[in-house]
Amino acid sequence: MKYLLYTTLFVLLVACHSPQTINYEPTIITIDTDFSKGQLGLEHNITLQDLEKFHGHLCDGLVVGFLGLNEGLKILYPDGRIDRTNTRIVSGPSPCLTDVAVYVCGARYQFNTFYVDSTTHGIYTVQRIDNHKTVQVILNKGVKPANIDRLGKKAEVMELNMSELQHLKQLEDEFADYLLTTNPKNNFTVNEVKDFKWSPTLRNNFIKTDILNKNKSQ
């Protein structure tokens, strides 16, 4: 009996600290046209699991983008249904943030609904096309552990060994778990932006930082 109790507690502890326990429940509801020349009204439920397949992996940046963008979209679409034919977005250059922006908003540069700006304040600037209402999404200071950014910068110049990279992954997984188990309204600030000017720029020299260490030796 005592052995069974200890085993159960061990399994629960491992599950609580495993990145596989990340909550896939947050959902963003979108509407699109129902075929190539169709009418608006086709509804989709987008989850983090969908984004993981599009992006390639689940990580803290994907969670930051998903939860933060959801908070901004709630302001633009208070009925809870995001019109992907009526939304455009400016993203920071992070591979995670840009993939969330493109996937959730259905945004593309070639259709004048998406561009990347490394000087933008916050993580996203999102606009409804019909009424030009615009919001800026900001991850609050102090929410993200400073050690993640410190080690992340070293990883981007390939200065971390495998042990250090695994430590960074653990920190990022723990941060993602924190975001998914706390109120996003405490972690993000959404500000309305008056007289926002949509000024798309095209650049193809941003560094895809999530593949720099892909061939790191074990």
N, CA, C and O of each residue as an XYZ file, in Angstrom:
872
protein
N       0.835     -1.206      0.000
C       0.000      0.000      0.000
C       0.870      1.257      0.000
O       0.622      2.204     -0.747
N       1.917      1.242      0.874
C       2.798      2.400      0.948
C       3.535      2.581     -0.381
O       3.719      3.707     -0.845
N       3.962      1.447     -1.000
C       4.665      1.527     -2.280
C       3.752      2.132     -3.349
O       4.200      2.947     -4.155
N       2.470      1.737     -3.358
C       1.521      2.255     -4.333
C       1.334      3.758     -4.157
O       1.236      4.488     -5.143
N       1.283      4.226     -2.913
C       1.117      5.645     -2.638
C       2.319      6.434     -3.150
O       2.162      7.467     -3.801
N       3.523      5.938     -2.850
C       4.737      6.629     -3.309
C       4.796      6.663     -4.836
O       5.181      7.672     -5.426
N       4.411      5.555     -5.468
C       4.433      5.498     -6.927
C       3.467      6.512     -7.531
O       3.794      7.197     -8.500
N       2.283      6.597     -6.950
C       1.283      7.553     -7.435
C       1.778      8.988     -7.301
O       1.627      9.789     -8.224
N       2.370      9.313     -6.151
C       2.891     10.663     -5.938
C       4.000     10.984     -6.932
O       4.072     12.098     -7.451
N       4.865     10.005     -7.197
C       5.956     10.231     -8.145
C       5.405     10.528     -9.535
O       5.865     11.453    -10.204
N       4.422      9.747     -9.966
C       3.823      9.961    -11.292
C       3.202     11.342    -11.382
O       3.341     12.019    -12.400
N       2.518     11.769    -10.327
C       1.891     13.091    -10.328
C       2.924     14.196    -10.396
O       2.727     15.182    -11.106
N       4.026     14.048     -9.667
C       5.082     15.060     -9.686
C       5.714     15.164    -11.058
O       5.954     16.264    -11.557
N       5.985     14.017    -11.672
C       6.576     14.032    -13.010
C       5.625     14.688    -13.999
O       6.046     15.479    -14.842
N       4.341     14.358    -13.894
C       3.358     14.927    -14.815
C       3.260     16.431    -14.663
O       3.105     17.151    -15.650
N       3.351     16.911    -13.419
C       3.236     18.345    -13.174
C       4.393     19.120    -13.781
O       4.228     20.291    -14.124
N       5.555     18.504    -13.924
C       6.728     19.211    -14.421
C       7.062     18.840    -15.855
O       8.063     19.314    -16.393
N       6.250     18.005    -16.485
C       6.523     17.612    -17.859
C       5.918     18.613    -18.817
O       4.789     19.060    -18.614
N       6.672     18.984    -19.892
C       6.105     19.891    -20.878
C       4.887     19.304    -21.578
O       4.097     20.041    -22.169
N       4.726     17.969    -21.517
C       3.581     17.344    -22.159
C       2.273     17.665    -21.442
O       1.200     17.398    -21.983
N       2.337     18.233    -20.235
C       1.109     18.558    -19.513
C       0.582     19.935    -19.882
O      -0.421     20.380    -19.323
N       1.244     20.622    -20.817
C       0.777     21.943    -21.213
C      -0.681     21.854    -21.670
O      -1.050     20.965    -22.437
N      -1.479     22.765    -21.198
C      -2.915     22.762    -21.411
C      -3.251     23.195    -22.837
O      -2.911     24.304    -23.251
N      -3.915     22.321    -23.580
C      -4.301     22.652    -24.947
C      -5.705     23.248    -25.014
O      -6.243     23.423    -26.107
N      -6.300     23.560    -23.884
C      -7.696     23.981    -23.872
C      -7.965     25.370    -24.431
O      -9.022     25.572    -25.030
N      -7.051     26.356    -24.265
C      -7.370     27.680    -24.819
C      -7.713     27.582    -26.299
O      -7.006     26.935    -27.072
N      -8.802     28.228    -26.680
C      -9.296     28.141    -28.053
C      -9.634     29.525    -28.582
O     -10.193     30.358    -27.869
N      -9.286     29.759    -29.845
C      -9.672     30.983    -30.537
C     -10.632     30.587    -31.647
O     -10.300     29.749    -32.486
N     -11.821     31.183    -31.660
C     -12.835     30.869    -32.668
C     -12.711     31.863    -33.826
O     -12.732     33.075    -33.613
N     -12.583     31.345    -35.045
C     -12.470     32.206    -36.224
C     -13.589     31.900    -37.205
O     -14.190     30.826    -37.176
N     -13.858     32.875    -38.079
C     -14.781     32.647    -39.185
C     -14.079     32.994    -40.491
O     -13.297     33.942    -40.565
N     -14.374     32.208    -41.512
C     -13.777     32.363    -42.838
C     -14.859     32.169    -43.895
O     -16.012     31.887    -43.568
N     -14.482     32.322    -45.162
C     -15.403     31.999    -46.247
C     -15.474     30.481    -46.406
O     -14.546     29.761    -46.037
N     -16.587     30.009    -46.962
C     -16.844     28.566    -46.958
C     -16.303     27.827    -48.184
O     -16.333     26.596    -48.212
N     -15.812     28.545    -49.196
C     -15.078     27.899    -50.276
C     -14.330     28.987    -51.046
O     -14.354     30.149    -50.641
N     -13.667     28.632    -52.148
C     -12.750     29.562    -52.812
C     -13.412     30.847    -53.276
O     -12.746     31.875    -53.398
N     -14.704     30.805    -53.535
C     -15.436     32.020    -53.933
C     -16.667     32.189    -53.038
O     -17.697     32.721    -53.453
N     -16.523     31.716    -51.794
C     -17.692     31.572    -50.949
C     -18.051     32.754    -50.082
O     -17.492     33.844    -50.196
N     -19.018     32.490    -49.198
C     -19.542     33.495    -48.290
C     -18.960     33.301    -46.900
O     -18.527     32.208    -46.535
N     -18.959     34.371    -46.143
C     -18.424     34.346    -44.786
C     -19.337     33.547    -43.856
O     -20.563     33.626    -43.946
N     -18.713     32.775    -42.959
C     -19.518     32.065    -41.984
C     -18.951     30.738    -41.525
O     -19.415     30.180    -40.531
N     -17.942     30.213    -42.243
C     -17.343     28.937    -41.840
C     -16.528     29.123    -40.567
O     -15.616     29.949    -40.527
N     -16.849     28.366    -39.540
C     -16.238     28.558    -38.222
C     -15.170     27.500    -37.940
O     -15.335     26.326    -38.270
N     -14.068     27.942    -37.320
C     -12.997     27.038    -36.905
C     -12.635     27.318    -35.452
O     -12.713     28.458    -34.993
N     -12.244     26.286    -34.743
C     -11.707     26.421    -33.397
C     -10.200     26.158    -33.459
O      -9.775     25.042    -33.756
N      -9.406     27.173    -33.181
C      -7.950     27.053    -33.262
C      -7.387     26.863    -31.863
O      -7.702     27.624    -30.948
N      -6.553     25.846    -31.706
C      -5.944     25.542    -30.418
C      -4.423     25.594    -30.527
O      -3.862     25.704    -31.618
N      -3.778     25.511    -29.379
C      -2.324     25.440    -29.363
C      -1.815     24.192    -30.074
O      -0.733     24.203    -30.660
N      -2.588     23.132    -30.020
C      -2.189     21.901    -30.683
C      -2.127     22.107    -32.200
O      -1.238     21.575    -32.865
N      -3.068     22.873    -32.739
C      -3.028     23.203    -34.165
C      -1.764     24.000    -34.491
O      -1.077     23.726    -35.475
N      -1.477     24.979    -33.655
C      -0.312     25.825    -33.878
C       0.995     25.053    -33.758
O       1.952     25.337    -34.479
N       1.043     24.084    -32.860
C       2.250     23.273    -32.705
C       2.580     22.565    -34.018
O       3.746     22.501    -34.408
N       1.570     22.035    -34.697
C       1.804     21.337    -35.957
C       2.259     22.310    -37.042
O       3.099     21.959    -37.871
N       1.724     23.509    -37.047
C       2.095     24.502    -38.052
C       3.507     25.023    -37.816
O       4.292     25.177    -38.752
N       3.818     25.292    -36.548
C       5.094     25.905    -36.182
C       6.237     24.891    -36.132
O       7.377     25.219    -36.459
N       5.930     23.672    -35.727
C       6.947     22.631    -35.655
C       7.206     22.100    -34.265
O       7.660     20.966    -34.111
N       6.926     22.900    -33.245
C       7.097     22.461    -31.858
C       6.298     23.396    -30.961
O       5.931     24.503    -31.354
N       6.042     22.928    -29.763
C       5.378     23.763    -28.771
C       6.439     24.392    -27.884
O       7.368     23.711    -27.450
N       6.309     25.692    -27.610
C       7.320     26.393    -26.819
C       6.678     27.582    -26.124
O       5.515     27.905    -26.365
N       7.447     28.226    -25.262
C       6.909     29.362    -24.517
C       6.538     30.521    -25.444
O       5.557     31.222    -25.197
N       7.313     30.724    -26.505
C       7.002     31.814    -27.431
C       5.673     31.619    -28.125
O       4.933     32.577    -28.347
N       5.366     30.370    -28.473
C       4.089     30.071    -29.103
C       2.944     30.340    -28.133
O       1.899     30.862    -28.524
N       3.145     29.982    -26.866
C       2.127     30.221    -25.840
C       1.949     31.721    -25.603
O       0.821     32.205    -25.499
N       3.055     32.454    -25.516
C       2.980     33.915    -25.355
C       2.172     34.524    -26.494
O       1.260     35.318    -26.264
N       2.512     34.147    -27.724
C       1.818     34.708    -28.880
C       0.343     34.361    -28.896
O      -0.495     35.224    -29.156
N       0.019     33.109    -28.623
C      -1.366     32.645    -28.678
C      -2.227     33.340    -27.625
O      -3.294     33.870    -27.936
N      -1.757     33.332    -26.382
C      -2.555     33.924    -25.305
C      -2.621     35.446    -25.425
O      -3.669     36.049    -25.194
N      -1.492     36.062    -25.788
C      -1.479     37.518    -25.922
C      -2.361     37.985    -27.067
O      -3.136     38.928    -26.912
N      -2.246     37.331    -28.211
C      -3.072     37.712    -29.365
C      -4.550     37.510    -29.055
O      -5.385     38.321    -29.456
N      -4.873     36.448    -28.355
C      -6.263     36.196    -27.980
C      -6.828     37.355    -27.158
O      -7.977     37.753    -27.348
N      -6.025     37.890    -26.254
C      -6.486     39.030    -25.453
C      -6.753     40.250    -26.330
O      -7.734     40.965    -26.124
N      -5.885     40.484    -27.301
C      -6.095     41.616    -28.201
C      -7.304     41.435    -29.091
O      -8.057     42.383    -29.315
N      -7.501     40.238    -29.599
C      -8.624     39.971    -30.489
C      -9.963     40.069    -29.771
O     -10.977     40.395    -30.387
N      -9.972     39.789    -28.477
C     -11.210     39.930    -27.703
C     -11.705     41.375    -27.705
O     -12.910     41.622    -27.672
N     -10.781     42.320    -27.743
C     -11.155     43.742    -27.780
C     -11.719     44.094    -29.150
O     -12.710     44.817    -29.251
N     -11.088     43.584    -30.201
C     -11.539     43.904    -31.553
C     -12.824     43.182    -31.920
O     -13.640     43.709    -32.676
N     -13.009     41.978    -31.387
C     -14.193     41.165    -31.701
C     -14.841     40.700    -30.400
O     -14.665     39.550    -29.998
N     -15.583     41.579    -29.744
C     -16.160     41.252    -28.436
C     -17.171     40.106    -28.468
O     -17.496     39.545    -27.422
N     -17.674     39.749    -29.654
C     -18.611     38.621    -29.728
C     -17.878     37.287    -29.687
O     -18.513     36.234    -29.622
N     -16.526     37.321    -29.727
C     -15.752     36.110    -29.575
C     -15.450     35.360    -30.855
O     -14.806     34.312    -30.804
N     -15.893     35.858    -32.010
C     -15.637     35.204    -33.287
C     -14.743     36.115    -34.132
O     -15.137     37.224    -34.492
N     -13.548     35.639    -34.442
C     -12.540     36.451    -35.116
C     -12.711     36.324    -36.624
O     -12.580     35.232    -37.177
N     -13.001     37.433    -37.287
C     -13.169     37.437    -38.734
C     -11.788     37.508    -39.393
O     -11.159     38.566    -39.416
N     -11.325     36.381    -39.924
C      -9.990     36.341    -40.522
C      -9.947     37.032    -41.888
O      -8.867     37.215    -42.450
N     -11.102     37.415    -42.424
C     -11.120     38.171    -43.678
C     -11.077     39.668    -43.410
O     -11.082     40.466    -44.346
N     -11.036     40.054    -42.141
C     -11.182     41.455    -41.760
C     -10.108     41.885    -40.755
O     -10.287     42.861    -40.027
N      -8.994     41.150    -40.722
C      -7.980     41.391    -39.698
C      -6.598     41.480    -40.325
O      -6.238     40.680    -41.189
N      -5.829     42.466    -39.875
C      -4.423     42.532    -40.287
C      -3.560     42.796    -39.056
O      -4.028     43.334    -38.053
N      -2.283     42.403    -39.154
C      -1.460     42.367    -37.947
C       0.002     42.657    -38.260
O       0.533     42.254    -39.295
N       0.632     43.368    -37.333
C       2.076     43.606    -37.352
C       2.661     42.795    -36.199
O       2.179     42.876    -35.069
N       3.697     42.016    -36.487
C       4.289     41.151    -35.475
C       5.748     41.509    -35.239
O       6.433     42.019    -36.125
N       6.209     41.230    -34.020
C       7.634     41.228    -33.770
C       8.263     40.097    -34.566
O       7.542     39.212    -35.028
N       9.609     40.091    -34.747
C      10.251     39.151    -35.670
C      10.451     37.733    -35.152
O      10.970     36.889    -35.884
N      10.059     37.444    -33.923
C      10.230     36.088    -33.389
C       9.558     35.057    -34.286
O       8.437     35.283    -34.742
N      10.225     33.911    -34.554
C       9.582     32.860    -35.347
C       8.262     32.397    -34.745
O       7.311     32.092    -35.466
N       8.213     32.346    -33.417
C       6.993     31.908    -32.727
C       5.875     32.927    -32.918
O       4.758     32.568    -33.292
N       6.177     34.195    -32.661
C       5.156     35.240    -32.758
C       4.623     35.372    -34.173
O       3.416     35.510    -34.369
N       5.505     35.333    -35.159
C       5.054     35.492    -36.539
C       4.164     34.325    -36.978
O       3.172     34.530    -37.677
N       4.516     33.110    -36.569
C       3.688     31.964    -36.952
C       2.303     32.028    -36.308
O       1.307     31.672    -36.939
N       2.240     32.480    -35.054
C       0.937     32.649    -34.402
C       0.117     33.700    -35.145
O      -1.069     33.495    -35.402
N       0.743     34.820    -35.490
C       0.041     35.908    -36.172
C      -0.537     35.447    -37.505
O      -1.702     35.707    -37.806
N       0.281     34.764    -38.300
C      -0.147     34.313    -39.620
C      -1.261     33.278    -39.505
O      -2.262     33.353    -40.217
N      -1.082     32.315    -38.610
C      -2.039     31.206    -38.514
C      -3.373     31.665    -37.932
O      -4.430     31.363    -38.486
N      -3.328     32.380    -36.837
C      -4.579     32.768    -36.170
C      -5.349     33.801    -36.978
O      -6.570     33.706    -37.100
N      -4.657     34.777    -37.527
C      -5.335     35.866    -38.241
C      -5.526     35.580    -39.727
O      -6.205     36.337    -40.422
N      -4.933     34.491    -40.221
C      -5.019     34.224    -41.651
C      -4.346     35.311    -42.464
O      -4.746     35.595    -43.593
N      -3.319     35.920    -41.883
C      -2.702     37.103    -42.467
C      -1.541     36.731    -43.390
O      -0.828     35.760    -43.136
N      -1.354     37.507    -44.466
C      -0.275     37.284    -45.422
C       0.220     38.638    -45.945
O      -0.560     39.565    -46.166
N       1.515     38.720    -46.132
C       2.077     39.966    -46.658
C       1.535     40.282    -48.047
O       1.228     41.434    -48.354
N       1.417     39.244    -48.891
C       1.014     39.482    -50.283
C      -0.414     39.996    -50.404
O      -0.803     40.516    -51.449
N      -1.190     39.852    -49.344
C      -2.560     40.362    -49.358
C      -2.706     41.607    -48.473
O      -3.818     42.028    -48.155
N      -1.565     42.188    -48.082
C      -1.539     43.435    -47.317
C      -2.205     43.299    -45.949
O      -2.865     44.220    -45.468
N      -2.016     42.111    -45.323
C      -2.611     41.902    -43.999
C      -1.579     41.496    -42.951
O      -1.938     41.199    -41.811
N      -0.302     41.481    -43.327
C       0.732     41.061    -42.376
C       2.083     41.649    -42.760
O       2.459     41.676    -43.932
N       2.805     42.120    -41.741
C       4.226     42.398    -41.925
C       4.923     42.347    -40.579
O       4.280     42.343    -39.529
N       6.245     42.307    -40.624
C       7.069     42.169    -39.424
C       7.809     43.476    -39.184
O       8.348     44.075    -40.114
N       7.832     43.912    -37.932
C       8.518     45.151    -37.570
C       9.233     44.938    -36.242
O       8.592     44.729    -35.212
N      10.551     44.990    -36.268
C      11.334     44.767    -35.046
C      11.290     45.954    -34.101
O      11.732     45.849    -32.957
N      10.763     47.082    -34.560
C      10.706     48.279    -33.707
C       9.335     48.473    -33.075
O       9.136     49.410    -32.301
N       8.383     47.591    -33.400
C       7.042     47.750    -32.857
C       7.047     47.581    -31.340
O       7.790     46.763    -30.799
N       6.215     48.362    -30.666
C       6.116     48.264    -29.214
C       5.218     47.096    -28.862
O       4.122     46.965    -29.406
N       5.675     46.247    -27.954
C       4.897     45.077    -27.593
C       5.174     43.930    -28.548
O       6.178     43.929    -29.262
N       4.274     42.951    -28.555
C       4.483     41.784    -29.411
C       3.654     41.843    -30.688
O       4.068     41.312    -31.719
N       2.484     42.486    -30.631
C       1.632     42.610    -31.811
C       0.949     43.969    -31.850
O       0.681     44.583    -30.817
N       0.675     44.419    -33.070
C      -0.284     45.487    -33.315
C      -1.323     44.904    -34.269
O      -0.988     44.482    -35.376
N      -2.583     44.884    -33.838
C      -3.643     44.209    -34.588
C      -4.729     45.219    -34.947
O      -5.104     46.062    -34.133
N      -5.229     45.118    -36.180
C      -6.224     46.076    -36.647
C      -7.391     45.389    -37.348
O      -7.207     44.463    -38.138
N      -8.601     45.867    -37.037
C      -9.776     45.493    -37.829
C      -9.778     46.351    -39.077
O      -9.619     47.569    -38.995
N      -9.955     45.733    -40.227
C      -9.899     46.485    -41.479
C     -11.132     47.349    -41.676
O     -11.033     48.444    -42.230
N     -12.304     46.873    -41.229
C     -13.536     47.598    -41.513
C     -13.646     48.922    -40.777
O     -14.087     49.915    -41.355
N     -13.252     48.951    -39.516
C     -13.393     50.197    -38.739
C     -12.059     50.786    -38.283
O     -12.027     51.811    -37.602
N     -10.949     50.128    -38.665
C      -9.588     50.582    -38.330
C      -9.304     50.618    -36.831
O      -8.322     51.224    -36.401
N     -10.150     49.979    -36.039
C      -9.846     49.900    -34.617
C      -8.587     49.061    -34.438
O      -8.475     47.969    -34.995
N      -7.638     49.579    -33.653
C      -6.319     48.970    -33.549
C      -5.922     48.807    -32.092
O      -6.157     49.694    -31.271
N      -5.322     47.674    -31.778
C      -4.835     47.446    -30.414
C      -3.388     46.971    -30.460
O      -2.935     46.384    -31.442
N      -2.692     47.237    -29.390
C      -1.315     46.792    -29.220
C      -1.287     45.814    -28.051
O      -1.859     46.079    -26.994
N      -0.622     44.688    -28.248
C      -0.552     43.641    -27.230
C       0.852     43.637    -26.630
O       1.845     43.556    -27.353
N       0.923     43.724    -25.300
C       2.204     43.822    -24.601
C       2.285     42.732    -23.544
O       1.352     42.545    -22.763
N       3.405     42.013    -23.522
C       3.678     41.102    -22.416
C       4.213     41.936    -21.263
O       5.213     42.637    -21.415
N       3.553     41.866    -20.112
C       3.916     42.734    -18.988
C       5.335     42.468    -18.498
O       5.815     41.335    -18.523
N       5.989     43.523    -18.056
C       7.337     43.407    -17.512
C       7.327     42.531    -16.264
O       6.422     42.617    -15.434
N       8.336     41.699    -16.150
C       8.476     40.855    -14.977
C       7.759     39.525    -15.071
O       7.961     38.655    -14.224
N       6.918     39.350    -16.095
C       6.196     38.086    -16.233
C       7.149     36.990    -16.727
O       7.147     35.874    -16.207
N       7.947     37.318    -17.718
C       8.894     36.343    -18.268
C      10.181     36.347    -17.455
O      10.779     37.410    -17.285
N      10.627     35.214    -16.950
C      11.871     35.162    -16.179
C      13.059     35.688    -16.988
O      13.261     35.298    -18.138
N      13.833     36.570    -16.378
C      14.960     37.201    -17.074
C      15.985     36.180    -17.543
O      16.673     36.398    -18.540
N      16.089     35.069    -16.829
C      17.079     34.057    -17.167
C      16.817     33.430    -18.530
O      17.748     32.971    -19.193
N      15.558     33.408    -18.951
C      15.234     32.852    -20.265
C      15.835     33.705    -21.367
O      16.437     33.180    -22.304
N      15.676     35.019    -21.260
C      16.252     35.914    -22.267
C      17.778     35.898    -22.220
O      18.437     35.954    -23.258
N      18.331     35.821    -21.017
C      19.797     35.813    -20.883
C      20.393     34.587    -21.557
O      21.340     34.695    -22.335
N      19.832     33.419    -21.256
C      20.333     32.194    -21.878
C      19.952     32.127    -23.353
O      20.696     31.583    -24.169
N      18.804     32.676    -23.684
C      18.367     32.667    -25.071
C      19.316     33.427    -25.983
O      19.594     32.996    -27.102
N      19.808     34.553    -25.501
C      20.767     35.325    -26.301
C      22.053     34.541    -26.517
O      22.660     34.623    -27.585
N      22.472     33.783    -25.507
C      23.663     32.950    -25.671
C      23.409     31.814    -26.653
O      24.282     31.448    -27.439
N      22.190     31.258    -26.593
C      21.847     30.177    -27.517
C      21.844     30.667    -28.960
O      22.201     29.922    -29.872
N      21.439     31.924    -29.168
C      21.367     32.475    -30.515
C      22.745     32.685    -31.145
O      22.866     32.769    -32.367
N      23.762     32.767    -30.324
C      25.132     32.848    -30.859
C      25.859     31.529    -30.619
O      27.085     31.451    -30.699
N      25.071     30.494    -30.322
C      25.542     29.110    -30.175
C      26.645     28.969    -29.125
O      27.654     28.298    -29.341
N      26.422     29.623    -27.982
C      27.383     29.560    -26.889
C      26.966     28.592    -25.782
O      27.661     28.478    -24.772
N      25.836     27.892    -25.958
C      25.377     26.957    -24.934
C      25.674     25.520    -25.362
O      25.499     25.156    -26.525
N      26.126     24.708    -24.399
C      26.295     23.288    -24.681
C      24.953     22.572    -24.518
O      23.948     23.203    -24.191
N      24.937     21.266    -24.744
C      23.677     20.537    -24.701
C      23.020     20.599    -23.332
O      21.801     20.741    -23.238
N      23.806     20.496    -22.276
C      23.249     20.551    -20.927
C      22.590     21.900    -20.670
O      21.509     21.972    -20.085
N      23.245     22.958    -21.108
C      22.691     24.305    -20.921
C      21.452     24.523    -21.780
O      20.513     25.197    -21.358
N      21.448     23.960    -22.973
C      20.271     24.068    -23.824
C      19.073     23.356    -23.202
O      17.947     23.850    -23.266
N      19.324     22.183    -22.594
C      18.243     21.460    -21.937
C      17.716     22.233    -20.725
O      16.521     22.206    -20.432
N      18.619     22.918    -20.028
C      18.195     23.751    -18.897
C      17.315     24.896    -19.387
O      16.302     25.220    -18.767
N      17.709     25.505    -20.502
C      16.905     26.581    -21.084
C      15.534     26.055    -21.490
O      14.525     26.724    -21.269
N      15.488     24.875    -22.074
C      14.198     24.292    -22.458
C      13.314     24.081    -21.234
O      12.111     24.340    -21.281
N      13.900     23.618    -20.152
C      13.124     23.407    -18.928
C      12.549     24.728    -18.413
O      11.392     24.781    -17.996
N      13.347     25.782    -18.443
C      12.872     27.098    -18.001
C      11.722     27.576    -18.884
O      10.734     28.117    -18.388
N      11.857     27.373    -20.192
C      10.809     27.804    -21.110
C       9.526     26.989    -20.919
O       8.424     27.535    -20.980
N       9.677     25.681    -20.688
C       8.495     24.833    -20.443
C       7.773     25.253    -19.169
O       6.544     25.296    -19.133
N       8.536     25.563    -18.128
C       7.945     25.994    -16.867
C       7.234     27.337    -17.038
O       6.176     27.560    -16.450
N       7.810     28.224    -17.838
C       7.184     29.515    -18.105
C       5.884     29.321    -18.891
O       4.879     29.973    -18.608
N       5.911     28.421    -19.879
C       4.700     28.138    -20.644
C       3.606     27.584    -19.737
O       2.447     27.986    -19.837
N       3.974     26.666    -18.858
C       3.004     26.116    -17.902
C       2.418     27.217    -17.020
O       1.222     27.226    -16.729
N       3.277     28.142    -16.601
C       2.811     29.253    -15.763
C       1.776     30.090    -16.519
O       0.727     30.429    -15.971
N       2.070     30.416    -17.760
C       1.149     31.237    -18.545
C      -0.199     30.551    -18.729
O      -1.243     31.202    -18.731
N      -0.164     29.225    -18.884
C      -1.385     28.483    -19.149
C      -2.197     28.182    -17.896
O      -3.318     27.682    -17.984
N      -1.640     28.483    -16.746
C      -2.351     28.213    -15.485
C      -2.602     29.488    -14.689
O      -2.987     29.421    -13.522
N      -2.391     30.642    -15.303
C      -2.675     31.917    -14.656
C      -3.566     32.752    -15.564
O      -3.714     32.452    -16.748
N      -4.148     33.787    -15.010
C      -5.066     34.642    -15.761
C      -4.282     35.491    -16.760
O      -3.433     36.281    -16.348
N      -4.544     35.352    -18.068
C      -3.791     36.132    -19.059
C      -3.959     37.638    -18.891
O      -3.101     38.405    -19.328
N      -5.042     38.069    -18.270
C      -5.237     39.503    -18.055
C      -4.195     40.066    -17.090
O      -3.948     41.272    -17.080
N      -3.587     39.203    -16.281
C      -2.528     39.637    -15.383
C      -1.155     39.602    -16.058
O      -0.193     40.176    -15.546
N      -1.068     38.936    -17.193
C       0.212     38.763    -17.866
C       0.388     39.654    -19.089
O       1.509     39.918    -19.523
N      -0.742     40.115    -19.641
C      -0.693     40.927    -20.858
C      -1.471     42.224    -20.665
O      -2.441     42.279    -19.909
N      -1.026     43.262    -21.362
C      -1.753     44.523    -21.422
C      -2.140     44.789    -22.862
O      -1.318     44.645    -23.767
N      -3.388     45.176    -23.079
C      -3.867     45.514    -24.417
C      -4.267     46.988    -24.416
O      -5.146     47.403    -23.661
N      -3.613     47.770    -25.269
C      -3.897     49.202    -25.373
C      -4.459     49.518    -26.750
O      -3.970     49.014    -27.761
N      -5.492     50.360    -26.783
C      -5.996     50.810    -28.072
C      -5.053     51.868    -28.635
O      -4.563     52.728    -27.903
N      -4.803     51.796    -29.942
C      -3.906     52.729    -30.620
C      -4.742     53.614    -31.528
O      -5.424     53.122    -32.427
N      -4.690     54.913    -31.296
C      -5.435     55.865    -32.112
C      -4.595     56.289    -33.320
O      -3.378     56.445    -33.216
N      -5.252     56.471    -34.456
C      -4.606     56.975    -35.681
C      -3.419     56.117    -36.111
O      -2.407     56.642    -36.575
N      -3.544     54.793    -35.957
C      -2.466     53.910    -36.403
C      -2.376     53.913    -37.923
O      -3.388     53.816    -38.617
N      -1.149     54.027    -38.430
C      -0.919     54.027    -39.869
C      -0.337     52.679    -40.293
O       0.732     52.276    -39.835
N      -1.044     52.010    -41.154
C      -0.579     50.728    -41.683
C       0.516     51.004    -42.718
O       0.250     51.570    -43.778
N       1.750     50.599    -42.398
C       2.896     50.910    -43.271
C       3.717     49.649    -43.509
O       4.784     49.494    -42.913
N       3.251     48.751    -44.360
C       3.930     47.474    -44.548
C       5.313     47.608    -45.162
O       5.515     48.351    -46.123
N       6.250     46.883    -44.597
C       7.599     46.795    -45.133
C       7.927     45.317    -45.336
O       7.452     44.461    -44.590
N       8.728     45.029    -46.333
C       9.092     43.646    -46.633
C      10.572     43.440    -46.365
O      11.423     44.120    -46.938
N      10.868     42.485    -45.478
C      12.252     42.117    -45.189
C      12.360     40.598    -45.152
O      11.440     39.907    -44.715
N      13.487     40.094    -45.613
C      13.684     38.644    -45.578
C      15.003     38.266    -44.929
O      15.556     37.200    -45.198
N      15.511     39.160    -44.061
C      16.809     38.900    -43.426
C      16.706     38.742    -41.916
O      17.715     38.837    -41.217
N      15.495     38.500    -41.397
C      15.369     38.186    -39.979
C      15.926     36.779    -39.737
O      15.778     35.894    -40.579
N      16.559     36.584    -38.594
C      17.183     35.302    -38.282
C      16.159     34.374    -37.637
O      15.503     34.747    -36.665
N      16.024     33.169    -38.177
C      15.119     32.167    -37.598
C      15.845     31.494    -36.433
O      16.561     30.510    -36.618
N      15.650     32.032    -35.247
C      16.471     31.660    -34.093
C      16.180     30.268    -33.548
O      16.976     29.730    -32.778
N      15.048     29.673    -33.935
C      14.700     28.383    -33.345
C      15.328     27.195    -34.078
O      15.039     26.046    -33.742
N      16.183     27.454    -35.076
C      16.853     26.343    -35.764
C      18.376     26.451    -35.691
O      19.080     25.636    -36.287
N      18.888     27.441    -34.974
C      20.331     27.693    -34.963
C      21.120     26.544    -34.343
O      22.251     26.277    -34.748
N      20.532     25.868    -33.370
C      21.258     24.793    -32.657
C      20.797     23.403    -33.081
O      20.996     22.436    -32.345
N      20.188     23.291    -34.251
C      19.573     22.014    -34.629
C      20.604     20.890    -34.808
O      20.262     19.716    -34.672
N      21.826     21.229    -35.103
C      22.853     20.194    -35.294
C      23.837     20.114    -34.131
O      24.914     19.529    -34.256
N      23.454     20.712    -32.990
C      24.324     20.656    -31.810
C      24.572     19.198    -31.411
O      23.635     18.405    -31.318
N      25.817     18.862    -31.181
C      26.167     17.493    -30.836
C      25.710     17.168    -29.431
O      25.765     18.010    -28.534
N      25.250     15.912    -29.244
C      24.869     15.437    -27.910
C      26.081     15.260    -27.030
O      25.951     14.866    -25.871
